[in-house]
CSV table of C-alpha atoms and ligand atoms in Angstrom, one decimal:
chain,number,residue,atom,x,y,z
H,1,MET,CA,15.6,4.3,-9.6
H,2,LYS,CA,11.9,5.1,-9.8
H,3,LYS,CA,11.0,8.7,-10.6
H,4,LEU,CA,8.3,11.4,-10.8
H,5,TYR,CA,8.2,13.6,-13.8
H,6,PHE,CA,7.6,17.3,-13.1
H,7,LEU,CA,5.6,19.2,-15.7
H,8,VAL,CA,5.4,23.0,-15.5
H,9,GLY,CA,2.7,24.9,-17.3
H,10,SER,CA,3.2,28.3,-18.9
H,11,GLN,CA,2.6,30.1,-22.2
H,12,ASP,CA,4.5,32.3,-24.6
H,13,LEU,CA,2.3,35.4,-24.1
H,14,TYR,CA,4.9,37.1,-21.9
H,15,GLY,CA,7.9,36.6,-24.2
H,16,GLU,CA,11.2,34.7,-24.0
H,17,GLU,CA,12.4,36.4,-20.9
H,18,ALA,CA,9.4,35.3,-18.9
H,19,LEU,CA,9.9,31.7,-20.1
H,20,GLU,CA,13.6,31.8,-19.1
H,21,ASN,CA,12.5,32.8,-15.6
H,22,VAL,CA,10.0,30.0,-15.6
H,23,LYS,CA,12.7,27.5,-16.5
H,24,LYS,CA,15.1,28.9,-13.9
H,25,GLN,CA,12.6,28.9,-11.0
H,26,THR,CA,11.3,25.5,-11.9
H,27,GLU,CA,14.8,24.0,-12.0
H,28,GLU,CA,15.4,25.4,-8.6
H,29,MET,CA,12.2,23.9,-7.3
H,30,VAL,CA,12.8,20.5,-8.9
H,31,ALA,CA,16.4,20.4,-7.5
H,32,PHE,CA,15.0,21.1,-4.0
H,33,LEU,CA,12.3,18.4,-4.3
H,34,ASN,CA,14.7,15.9,-5.8
H,35,GLU,CA,16.9,16.3,-2.7
H,36,ALA,CA,13.9,16.2,-0.3
H,37,MET,CA,12.8,12.9,-1.7
H,38,GLN,CA,16.1,11.3,-2.8
H,39,ASP,CA,15.6,8.4,-0.5
H,40,LEU,CA,12.2,7.6,-2.2
H,41,LEU,CA,12.7,8.4,-5.9
H,42,ALA,CA,14.0,11.0,-8.3
H,43,VAL,CA,12.2,14.1,-9.5
H,44,GLU,CA,12.9,14.9,-13.1
H,45,LEU,CA,11.9,18.1,-15.0
H,46,LEU,CA,10.4,17.8,-18.5
H,47,PRO,CA,10.2,20.7,-21.0
H,48,ALA,CA,7.7,23.4,-20.0
H,49,VAL,CA,4.3,23.0,-21.4
H,50,ILE,CA,3.4,26.0,-23.6
H,51,ASP,CA,1.2,24.2,-26.1
H,52,SER,CA,-0.8,21.1,-26.6
H,53,ALA,CA,1.9,19.2,-28.5
H,54,GLN,CA,4.5,19.6,-25.7
H,55,CYS,CA,1.9,18.4,-23.2
H,56,ILE,CA,1.1,15.3,-25.2
H,57,GLN,CA,4.8,14.6,-25.7
H,58,ASN,CA,5.5,14.8,-21.9
H,59,MET,CA,2.5,12.7,-21.0
H,60,GLN,CA,3.5,10.0,-23.5
H,61,LYS,CA,7.0,10.0,-22.2
H,62,ALA,CA,5.7,9.4,-18.6
H,63,ASN,CA,3.5,6.6,-19.9
H,64,VAL,CA,6.2,4.6,-21.6
H,65,ASP,CA,8.9,5.1,-19.0
H,66,ALA,CA,8.7,2.0,-16.8
H,67,ASP,CA,10.6,3.9,-14.0
H,68,CYS,CA,8.1,6.7,-14.0
H,69,VAL,CA,5.5,6.1,-11.2
H,70,GLY,CA,3.7,9.4,-11.5
H,71,VAL,CA,3.6,13.0,-12.7
H,72,ILE,CA,3.6,16.3,-10.8
H,73,THR,CA,2.0,19.3,-12.5
H,74,TRP,CA,2.3,23.0,-11.6
H,75,MET,CA,1.0,26.0,-13.5
H,76,HIS,CA,3.8,28.5,-13.0
H,77,THR,CA,2.1,31.1,-15.0
H,78,PHE,CA,-1.2,31.0,-16.7
H,79,SER,CA,-1.2,27.9,-18.9
H,80,PRO,CA,-4.6,27.9,-20.7
H,81,ALA,CA,-6.1,24.5,-19.9
H,82,LYS,CA,-7.2,23.6,-23.4
H,83,MET,CA,-3.5,22.9,-24.0
H,84,TRP,CA,-3.7,20.2,-21.3
H,85,ILE,CA,-6.8,18.3,-22.5
H,86,LYS,CA,-5.2,15.9,-25.0
H,87,GLY,CA,-2.2,15.2,-22.8
H,88,LEU,CA,-4.3,14.5,-19.8
H,89,GLN,CA,-6.5,12.1,-21.9
H,90,LYS,CA,-3.4,10.1,-22.5
H,91,LEU,CA,-1.8,10.0,-19.1
H,92,GLN,CA,-2.0,6.6,-17.4
H,93,LYS,CA,0.1,7.3,-14.3
H,94,PRO,CA,-0.8,8.8,-10.9
H,95,LEU,CA,-1.2,12.6,-11.1
H,96,LEU,CA,-0.4,15.2,-8.5
H,97,HIS,CA,-1.6,18.8,-8.9
H,98,PHE,CA,1.0,20.8,-7.0
H,99,HIS,CA,-0.4,24.3,-6.1
H,100,THR,CA,2.6,26.2,-5.1
H,101,GLN,CA,4.8,29.3,-5.9
H,102,ALA,CA,8.4,30.0,-6.6
H,103,GLY,CA,8.5,32.6,-3.8
H,104,GLU,CA,7.2,32.4,-0.3
H,105,LYS,CA,6.5,36.0,0.5
H,106,LEU,CA,5.2,38.9,-1.6
H,107,PRO,CA,7.8,41.6,-2.2
H,108,TYR,CA,5.4,44.4,-1.2
H,109,ASP,CA,7.9,47.2,-1.9
H,110,ALA,CA,9.0,45.9,-5.3
H,111,ILE,CA,6.0,44.2,-6.7
H,112,ASP,CA,5.0,45.4,-10.2
H,113,MET,CA,3.0,44.2,-13.1
H,114,ASP,CA,5.8,42.0,-14.4
H,115,PHE,CA,6.2,40.2,-11.1
H,116,MET,CA,2.5,39.6,-10.9
H,117,ASN,CA,2.3,38.3,-14.4
H,118,LEU,CA,5.2,35.9,-13.8
H,119,ASN,CA,4.1,34.5,-10.5
H,120,GLN,CA,0.4,33.8,-11.1
H,121,SER,CA,-0.1,30.1,-10.1
H,122,ALA,CA,-3.1,31.2,-8.0
H,123,HIS,CA,-4.6,32.1,-11.3
H,124,GLY,CA,-3.1,29.4,-13.6
H,125,ASP,CA,-3.7,26.5,-11.1
H,126,ARG,CA,-7.4,27.3,-11.0
H,127,GLU,CA,-7.7,27.2,-14.7
H,128,TYR,CA,-5.9,23.8,-14.8
H,129,ALA,CA,-7.8,22.4,-11.8
H,130,PHE,CA,-11.1,23.2,-13.6
H,131,ILE,CA,-10.1,21.0,-16.5
H,132,LEU,CA,-9.1,18.2,-14.1
H,133,ALA,CA,-12.5,18.4,-12.5
H,134,ARG,CA,-14.3,18.7,-15.8
H,135,MET,CA,-12.5,15.7,-17.2
H,136,HIS,CA,-12.9,13.6,-14.0
H,137,ILE,CA,-9.1,13.0,-13.9
H,138,ALA,CA,-8.1,11.0,-10.8
H,139,HIS,CA,-5.5,13.1,-9.0
H,140,ALA,CA,-4.1,14.4,-5.7
H,141,THR,CA,-3.7,18.0,-4.8
H,142,VAL,CA,-1.0,19.5,-2.6
H,143,SER,CA,-1.2,23.2,-1.7
H,144,GLY,CA,1.5,25.3,-0.1
H,145,TYR,CA,5.0,26.8,-0.4
H,146,TYR,CA,7.2,24.0,-1.7
H,147,ARG,CA,9.9,24.4,0.9
H,148,HIS,CA,7.5,24.1,3.9
H,149,GLU,CA,7.9,20.9,5.9
H,150,ARG,CA,4.2,20.1,5.8
H,151,VAL,CA,4.2,20.4,2.0
H,152,ILE,CA,7.2,18.1,1.7
H,153,ARG,CA,5.5,15.6,3.9
H,154,GLU,CA,2.5,15.6,1.6
H,155,LEU,CA,4.6,15.3,-1.5
H,156,ARG,CA,6.5,12.4,0.1
H,157,ARG,CA,3.2,10.7,0.9
H,158,PHE,CA,2.2,11.1,-2.8
H,159,ALA,CA,5.5,9.6,-3.8
H,160,GLU,CA,5.1,6.6,-1.5
H,161,VAL,CA,1.5,6.0,-2.6
H,162,ALA,CA,2.5,6.3,-6.3
H,163,LEU,CA,5.3,3.8,-5.7
H,164,ALA,CA,2.7,1.4,-4.2
H,165,VAL,CA,0.4,1.9,-7.1
H,166,ASP,CA,3.2,1.2,-9.5
H,167,TYR,CA,4.0,-2.0,-7.5
H,168,SER,CA,0.4,-2.9,-7.6
H,169,ARG,CA,0.2,-2.6,-11.3
H,170,ASN,CA,3.0,-5.0,-11.7
H,171,LEU,CA,2.0,-7.5,-9.0
H,172,ASN,CA,1.5,-11.2,-9.7
H,173,VAL,CA,-0.5,-13.2,-7.2
H,174,ALA,CA,-0.4,-17.0,-6.8
H,175,THR,CA,-3.3,-18.8,-5.3
H,176,PHE,CA,-2.5,-22.3,-4.1
H,177,GLY,CA,-5.8,-24.0,-4.2
H,178,ASN,CA,-9.0,-22.0,-4.5
H,179,ASN,CA,-11.2,-19.9,-2.1
H,180,MET,CA,-12.2,-21.7,1.1
H,181,ARG,CA,-15.5,-23.6,0.5
H,182,GLN,CA,-18.6,-21.5,1.1
H,183,VAL,CA,-16.8,-18.3,2.2
H,184,ALA,CA,-18.1,-15.2,0.5
H,185,VAL,CA,-16.1,-12.1,1.5
H,186,THR,CA,-12.7,-13.5,0.6
H,187,ASP,CA,-13.9,-14.2,-3.0
H,188,GLY,CA,-14.0,-11.6,-5.7
H,189,ASP,CA,-13.8,-10.7,-9.4
H,190,ARG,CA,-10.2,-11.4,-10.4
H,191,VAL,CA,-10.6,-10.0,-13.8
H,192,GLU,CA,-11.8,-6.7,-12.4
H,193,SER,CA,-9.0,-6.7,-9.8
H,194,GLN,CA,-6.5,-6.9,-12.7
H,195,ILE,CA,-8.3,-4.1,-14.6
H,196,GLN,CA,-8.4,-1.8,-11.6
H,197,TYR,CA,-5.3,-2.6,-9.6
H,198,GLY,CA,-3.1,-4.6,-12.1
H,199,TRP,CA,-3.1,-7.8,-10.0
H,200,GLU,CA,-2.5,-10.9,-12.2
H,201,VAL,CA,-4.1,-13.6,-10.0
H,202,ASN,CA,-3.3,-17.1,-11.1
H,203,TYR,CA,-4.1,-20.5,-9.7
H,204,TYR,CA,-1.4,-23.1,-9.0
H,205,GLY,CA,-1.9,-26.6,-7.7
H,206,ILE,CA,-0.4,-27.3,-4.3
H,207,GLY,CA,1.6,-30.1,-6.1
H,208,GLU,CA,3.7,-27.3,-7.6
H,209,LEU,CA,5.0,-26.5,-4.2
H,210,VAL,CA,5.3,-30.2,-3.2
H,211,GLU,CA,7.5,-30.9,-6.2
H,212,ARG,CA,9.7,-27.9,-5.5
H,213,MET,CA,10.0,-29.1,-1.9
H,214,GLU,CA,11.5,-32.4,-3.1
H,215,ASP,CA,14.3,-30.5,-4.7
H,216,VAL,CA,15.3,-28.5,-1.5
H,217,THR,CA,18.7,-29.5,-0.2
H,218,ALA,CA,19.7,-30.1,3.4
H,219,ASP,CA,22.1,-27.1,3.1
H,220,GLU,CA,19.3,-24.8,2.0
H,221,ILE,CA,17.2,-25.9,5.0
H,222,ASP,CA,20.1,-25.3,7.3
H,223,ALA,CA,20.6,-21.8,5.9
H,224,LYS,CA,17.0,-21.0,6.3
H,225,ILE,CA,17.0,-22.2,9.9
H,226,ARG,CA,20.0,-20.0,10.6
H,227,GLU,CA,17.8,-17.1,9.4
H,228,TYR,CA,15.1,-18.1,11.9
H,229,ALA,CA,17.7,-18.4,14.7
H,230,ASP,CA,19.0,-15.0,13.9
H,231,ALA,CA,15.6,-13.3,14.1
H,232,TYR,CA,13.6,-15.5,16.5
H,233,GLU,CA,13.9,-17.3,19.8
H,234,MET,CA,14.2,-21.0,19.0
H,235,PRO,CA,12.6,-23.8,21.1
H,236,GLU,CA,14.4,-26.6,22.9
H,237,LYS,CA,15.9,-29.0,20.3
H,238,THR,CA,13.6,-32.0,20.8
H,239,PRO,CA,13.4,-34.3,17.8
H,240,ALA,CA,9.8,-33.4,17.2
H,241,ALA,CA,10.5,-29.6,17.3
H,242,THR,CA,13.5,-29.9,15.1
H,243,GLU,CA,11.6,-31.9,12.5
H,244,ALA,CA,8.6,-29.5,12.5
H,245,ILE,CA,10.9,-26.5,12.1
H,246,ARG,CA,12.8,-28.2,9.3
H,247,GLU,CA,9.6,-28.9,7.5
H,248,GLN,CA,8.6,-25.2,7.6
H,249,ALA,CA,12.1,-24.2,6.4
H,250,LYS,CA,11.8,-26.6,3.5
H,251,MET,CA,8.4,-25.1,2.6
H,252,GLU,CA,9.8,-21.6,2.7
H,253,VAL,CA,12.8,-22.5,0.6
H,254,ALA,CA,10.5,-24.1,-2.0
H,255,LEU,CA,8.3,-21.0,-1.8
H,256,ASP,CA,11.3,-18.7,-2.3
H,257,HIS,CA,12.2,-20.7,-5.5
H,258,PHE,CA,8.6,-20.7,-6.7
H,259,LEU,CA,8.0,-16.9,-6.0
H,260,GLU,CA,11.2,-16.0,-7.7
H,261,ALA,CA,10.7,-18.2,-10.8
H,262,GLU,CA,7.2,-17.0,-11.4
H,263,CYS,CA,7.9,-13.3,-10.4
H,264,ILE,CA,5.2,-13.5,-7.7
H,265,GLY,CA,4.8,-11.0,-4.8
H,266,ALA,CA,1.8,-12.3,-3.0
H,267,PHE,CA,0.2,-15.7,-2.5
H,268,THR,CA,-2.6,-17.5,-0.8
H,269,ASP,CA,-3.0,-21.1,0.5
H,270,ASN,CA,-6.0,-23.0,1.8
H,271,PHE,CA,-5.9,-25.5,4.7
H,272,GLN,CA,-8.6,-27.5,2.8
H,273,ASP,CA,-6.1,-28.2,0.0
H,274,LEU,CA,-2.7,-29.3,1.5
H,275,TYR,CA,-2.7,-32.7,0.0
H,276,GLN,CA,0.9,-33.8,0.1
H,277,LEU,CA,2.1,-31.2,2.6
H,278,LYS,CA,2.7,-32.5,6.1
H,279,GLN,CA,1.9,-29.1,7.8
H,280,LEU,CA,0.0,-26.0,7.1
H,281,PRO,CA,2.7,-23.3,6.3
H,282,GLY,CA,3.0,-21.3,9.5
H,283,LEU,CA,6.5,-20.2,10.4
H,284,ALA,CA,7.3,-20.2,6.7
H,285,THR,CA,4.5,-17.9,5.8
H,286,GLN,CA,5.2,-15.6,8.7
H,287,HIS,CA,8.8,-15.2,7.8
H,288,LEU,CA,7.8,-14.5,4.2
H,289,MET,CA,5.4,-11.8,5.4
H,290,ALA,CA,8.2,-10.3,7.4
H,291,ARG,CA,10.1,-10.0,4.1
H,292,GLY,CA,7.3,-8.1,2.4
H,293,ILE,CA,5.6,-11.0,0.6
H,294,GLY,CA,1.8,-10.6,0.6
H,295,PHE,CA,-0.3,-13.3,2.1
H,296,GLY,CA,-4.0,-14.2,2.4
H,297,PRO,CA,-5.2,-17.4,4.0
H,298,GLU,CA,-8.1,-19.5,2.7
H,299,GLY,CA,-7.7,-18.4,-0.8
H,300,ASP,CA,-8.1,-14.7,0.0
H,301,TYR,CA,-6.4,-13.2,-3.0
H,302,LYS,CA,-7.6,-9.6,-2.3
H,303,THR,CA,-6.1,-9.5,1.2
H,304,SER,CA,-2.9,-11.1,-0.1
H,305,ALA,CA,-2.4,-8.6,-2.9
H,306,PHE,CA,-3.6,-5.6,-0.9
H,307,SER,CA,-1.3,-6.5,2.0
H,308,ALA,CA,1.7,-6.6,-0.4
H,309,VAL,CA,0.7,-3.2,-1.8
H,310,LEU,CA,0.4,-1.7,1.7
H,311,MET,CA,3.6,-3.2,2.9
H,312,LYS,CA,5.3,-1.6,-0.1
H,313,MET,CA,3.7,1.7,0.7
H,314,ALA,CA,5.0,1.4,4.3
H,315,GLU,CA,8.4,-0.1,3.6
H,316,ARG,CA,10.4,3.0,4.6
H,317,ARG,CA,8.3,3.8,7.7
H,318,GLU,CA,8.5,2.7,11.3
H,319,GLY,CA,5.8,0.4,12.5
H,320,GLY,CA,4.1,-2.9,11.6
H,321,THR,CA,2.0,-3.7,8.5
H,322,GLY,CA,0.4,-7.0,7.7
H,323,PHE,CA,-2.5,-9.4,7.3
H,324,ILE,CA,-4.7,-10.0,10.4
H,325,GLU,CA,-8.1,-11.7,11.1
H,326,ASP,CA,-10.7,-10.4,13.5
H,327,TYR,CA,-11.2,-13.2,16.1
H,328,THR,CA,-12.7,-12.5,19.5
H,329,TYR,CA,-13.6,-9.7,21.9
H,330,ASP,CA,-13.3,-8.6,25.5
H,331,LEU,CA,-16.7,-6.9,25.9
H,332,THR,CA,-16.2,-5.4,29.3
H,333,GLU,CA,-18.5,-2.4,29.1
H,334,GLY,CA,-16.7,0.8,28.1
H,335,GLU,CA,-13.4,-1.0,27.8
H,336,GLU,CA,-14.1,-3.2,24.9
H,337,LEU,CA,-11.1,-4.8,23.1
H,338,GLU,CA,-10.6,-6.9,20.1
H,339,LEU,CA,-8.2,-9.8,19.9
H,340,ALA,CA,-7.0,-10.3,16.3
H,341,ALA,CA,-4.9,-13.2,15.2
H,342,HIS,CA,-5.1,-16.2,12.8
H,343,MET,CA,-4.6,-19.9,13.0
H,344,LEU,CA,-0.9,-19.4,12.5
H,345,GLU,CA,-0.1,-16.7,10.0
H,346,VAL,CA,0.4,-13.4,11.9
H,347,SER,CA,3.1,-11.1,10.5
H,348,PRO,CA,6.1,-10.8,12.9
H,349,SER,CA,6.1,-7.1,12.0
H,350,PHE,CA,3.5,-6.8,14.8
H,351,ALA,CA,5.8,-8.4,17.4
H,352,ALA,CA,6.4,-6.3,20.6
H,353,SER,CA,9.5,-8.3,21.3
H,354,THR,CA,11.5,-11.2,19.8
H,355,PRO,CA,9.0,-13.8,18.5
H,356,LYS,CA,9.3,-17.4,19.8
H,357,VAL,CA,9.2,-20.4,17.5
H,358,GLU,CA,6.8,-22.9,19.0
H,359,VAL,CA,5.3,-26.2,17.8
H,360,HIS,CA,1.7,-27.0,18.6
H,361,PRO,CA,-1.0,-29.1,17.1
H,362,LEU,CA,-3.5,-27.4,14.7
H,363,ASP,CA,-7.2,-27.8,15.5
H,364,ILE,CA,-8.1,-27.6,11.9
H,365,GLY,CA,-7.1,-29.5,8.7
H,366,ASP,CA,-5.9,-32.8,10.1
H,367,LYS,CA,-2.2,-32.3,9.6
H,368,GLU,CA,1.0,-32.6,11.6
H,369,ALA,CA,1.7,-30.0,14.4
H,370,PRO,CA,3.2,-26.9,12.6
H,371,ALA,CA,5.9,-24.6,13.8
H,372,ARG,CA,4.8,-21.0,14.1
H,373,LEU,CA,5.9,-17.7,15.7
H,374,VAL,CA,4.2,-16.7,18.9
H,375,PHE,CA,4.3,-13.1,20.3
H,376,ASP,CA,2.4,-10.3,21.9
H,377,GLY,CA,1.5,-7.4,19.7
H,378,ILE,CA,2.9,-3.8,19.4
H,379,GLN,CA,1.0,-0.8,20.6
H,380,GLY,CA,0.1,2.5,19.1
H,381,ASP,CA,-2.3,4.3,16.7
H,382,GLY,CA,-3.0,2.4,13.6
H,383,ILE,CA,-5.5,1.6,10.9
H,384,GLN,CA,-7.4,-1.5,9.9
H,385,VAL,CA,-8.1,-1.8,6.1
H,386,THR,CA,-10.0,-4.3,4.0
H,387,MET,CA,-11.3,-4.6,0.5
H,388,SER,CA,-14.7,-6.1,-0.4
H,389,ASP,CA,-16.1,-6.9,-3.8
H,390,MET,CA,-19.6,-5.4,-3.8
H,391,GLY,CA,-20.6,-7.0,-7.1
H,392,ASP,CA,-20.3,-4.0,-9.3
H,393,HIS,CA,-17.3,-2.3,-7.6
H,394,PHE,CA,-14.7,-2.7,-5.0
H,395,ARG,CA,-15.0,-1.0,-1.6
H,396,ILE,CA,-12.1,-0.2,0.8
H,397,VAL,CA,-13.1,0.1,4.4
H,398,CYS,CA,-10.5,1.9,6.6
H,399,ALA,CA,-11.0,2.1,10.4
H,400,ASP,CA,-8.8,4.0,12.8
H,401,ILE,CA,-7.8,1.8,15.7
H,402,GLU,CA,-5.5,1.9,18.7
H,403,LEU,CA,-3.3,-1.1,19.3
H,404,VAL,CA,-2.9,-1.8,23.0
H,405,ALA,CA,-1.0,-4.2,25.3
H,406,GLN,CA,-2.9,-7.3,26.1
H,407,PRO,CA,-4.4,-6.7,29.6
H,408,GLN,CA,-3.3,-10.1,30.9
H,409,GLU,CA,-1.0,-13.0,29.9
H,410,MET,CA,-2.6,-15.7,27.7
H,411,PRO,CA,-0.4,-18.7,28.4
H,412,HIS,CA,-2.6,-21.2,26.6
H,413,LEU,CA,-3.1,-19.3,23.3
H,414,PRO,CA,-0.5,-20.8,20.9
H,415,VAL,CA,-0.6,-18.1,18.3
H,416,ALA,CA,0.6,-14.6,17.8
H,417,ARG,CA,-2.0,-11.9,18.4
H,418,ILE,CA,-2.6,-8.2,18.5
H,419,MET,CA,-5.2,-6.3,20.5
H,420,TYR,CA,-6.9,-3.1,19.8
H,421,ARG,CA,-9.6,-0.6,20.6
H,422,HIS,CA,-12.1,0.5,18.0
H,423,LYS,CA,-12.8,4.2,17.2
H,424,PRO,CA,-14.8,6.3,18.0
H,425,ASN,CA,-15.9,3.5,20.3
H,426,PHE,CA,-16.7,-0.2,20.1
H,427,SER,CA,-20.4,0.0,19.2
H,428,GLU,CA,-20.1,2.6,16.5
H,429,GLY,CA,-16.8,1.5,15.1
H,430,THR,CA,-17.7,-2.2,14.7
H,431,ALA,CA,-21.3,-1.4,13.6
H,432,ALA,CA,-19.9,0.9,10.8
H,433,TRP,CA,-17.5,-1.8,9.7
H,434,LEU,CA,-20.2,-4.4,9.6
H,435,GLU,CA,-22.6,-2.1,7.7
H,436,ALA,CA,-19.9,-1.2,5.2
H,437,GLY,CA,-19.5,-4.9,4.4
H,438,GLY,CA,-16.0,-5.1,5.8
H,439,GLY,CA,-14.7,-8.7,6.0
H,440,HIS,CA,-12.9,-10.7,8.7
H,441,HIS,CA,-9.6,-10.5,6.9
H,442,SER,CA,-7.8,-7.2,6.8
H,443,VAL,CA,-4.5,-5.4,6.8
H,444,VAL,CA,-3.5,-3.6,10.0
H,445,SER,CA,-0.8,-1.0,10.0
H,446,THR,CA,0.8,1.3,12.6
H,447,ALA,CA,3.0,2.7,9.8
H,448,LEU,CA,0.3,3.9,7.5
H,449,SER,CA,-2.5,6.4,8.3
H,450,ARG,CA,-5.9,7.1,6.9
H,451,GLU,CA,-4.5,9.8,4.6
H,452,ASP,CA,-2.4,7.1,2.7
H,453,ILE,CA,-5.5,5.0,2.1
H,454,VAL,CA,-7.5,8.0,1.0
H,455,LEU,CA,-4.8,8.8,-1.5
H,456,PHE,CA,-4.6,5.2,-2.7
H,457,ALA,CA,-8.4,5.0,-3.1
H,458,ARG,CA,-8.4,8.3,-5.0
H,459,LEU,CA,-5.7,7.4,-7.4
H,460,THR,CA,-7.2,3.9,-8.1
H,461,ARG,CA,-10.8,5.2,-8.2
H,462,THR,CA,-12.0,3.0,-5.4
H,463,GLU,CA,-15.0,3.7,-3.2
H,464,LEU,CA,-13.8,4.2,0.4
H,465,VAL,CA,-15.5,4.2,3.8
H,466,THR,CA,-13.6,5.6,6.7
H,467,ILE,CA,-14.4,5.1,10.4
H,468,GLY,CA,-12.9,7.1,13.2
H,469,ASP,CA,-13.3,9.8,15.8
H,470,ASP,CA,-14.9,11.9,13.1
H,471,GLY,CA,-17.6,9.3,12.5
H,472,VAL,CA,-18.2,7.4,9.3
H,473,LYS,CA,-17.5,8.9,5.9
H,474,THR,CA,-18.0,7.6,2.4
H,475,PHE,CA,-15.8,8.8,-0.5
H,476,ASP,CA,-16.9,7.8,-4.0
H,477,PHE,CA,-13.8,8.2,-6.0
H,478,ARG,CA,-15.1,6.1,-8.8
H,479,HIS,CA,-16.4,8.9,-11.0
T,1,LIG,MN1,-9.2,-16.6,8.0
């Protein structure tokens, strides 16, 4: 199980008894947090930091432990911050500064000098926060009494984002083919992506997949089709439909084998490079996305990797998360709506009801008619997030949106789609996205909120532009 290490700061100025109290109170706090987050990860207490050597030892332990996804720090008493400098210099995991207290209320009748000296995180956390600011250490801050629900919610958010950062740092991405010819925003600096987010992005010829498809057995295809039939509404069994669906099942089984053999969590393809494939992967890709595999079309490695990371962040929450493409608008004045979809590959996590498997010709790429899932989209508040390479840094753009029911049936549109309203309104929301350099591929989520993205940007030192009812804000977390 993944874990967060809990580091408590104190000092030996107040004697052994005070340190015993620090230990006792912190153990109680950690036991409570451990229980409050037990479905996410474990919280484990390390020896109290009362000097620089202990701090270094704790931070190094966090670094080398592959199960450790982050560190929580709390200055129980006054822990002079020069003791933290060398340890913080070494830390390579997400950091949370937890500004809390062992007790909720002040014991007005009983409070004396000993109590005040023991319970002085208001004092000690300021000393520690100064050194975090002075050293430009990327971190999150949560303030409040540790048993309050709001505080637990914020700690859980940190845990989920830290788990996603950990996943990101271990993510391998396969690109079948390269970036779509002439397209700019989907391209990017793969070396820098690896340095900043950990993504190992490697190219594979589509022939790798074709070869693996030749090894797929009829039994494996049958088993995959049973998975489809369990989850989706299947079409009438005409020979053409059956053949098209079997072809997608075969591709997905081959992809399963490939992703597992190469330890890959996200992939891209490109309709311009499908040489020996009979169809563009549609149903196969959609079903993989539903299983948490990241996907970006047209060689878009950033969206593929980012969608995998955000799906990981959202995995324990209600709602849909996945890749989408901005497509077309209803510009009725004052009621503007966007229709977002793709040629085929829309994640079934956006389905308002059971998706239907359908087979239709594809207008692009000159291949056989592919099977795909078709459905109307879910409703609710959500976010649309994208990542652009600005040349010397990455920028995340995060817009608040409201997913809505499509106002009318679209009987001739043979792909899944979602519809949404921009915030604060169409003109300002879309203009801000365009001016921020946000691309046409993004991740939409009704499970995540802006706060999750702010935290991810903060911990990965990424510039962030947010768009919503509070206008447009830019956060430069790079320095
Ligand atoms: Mn596209």
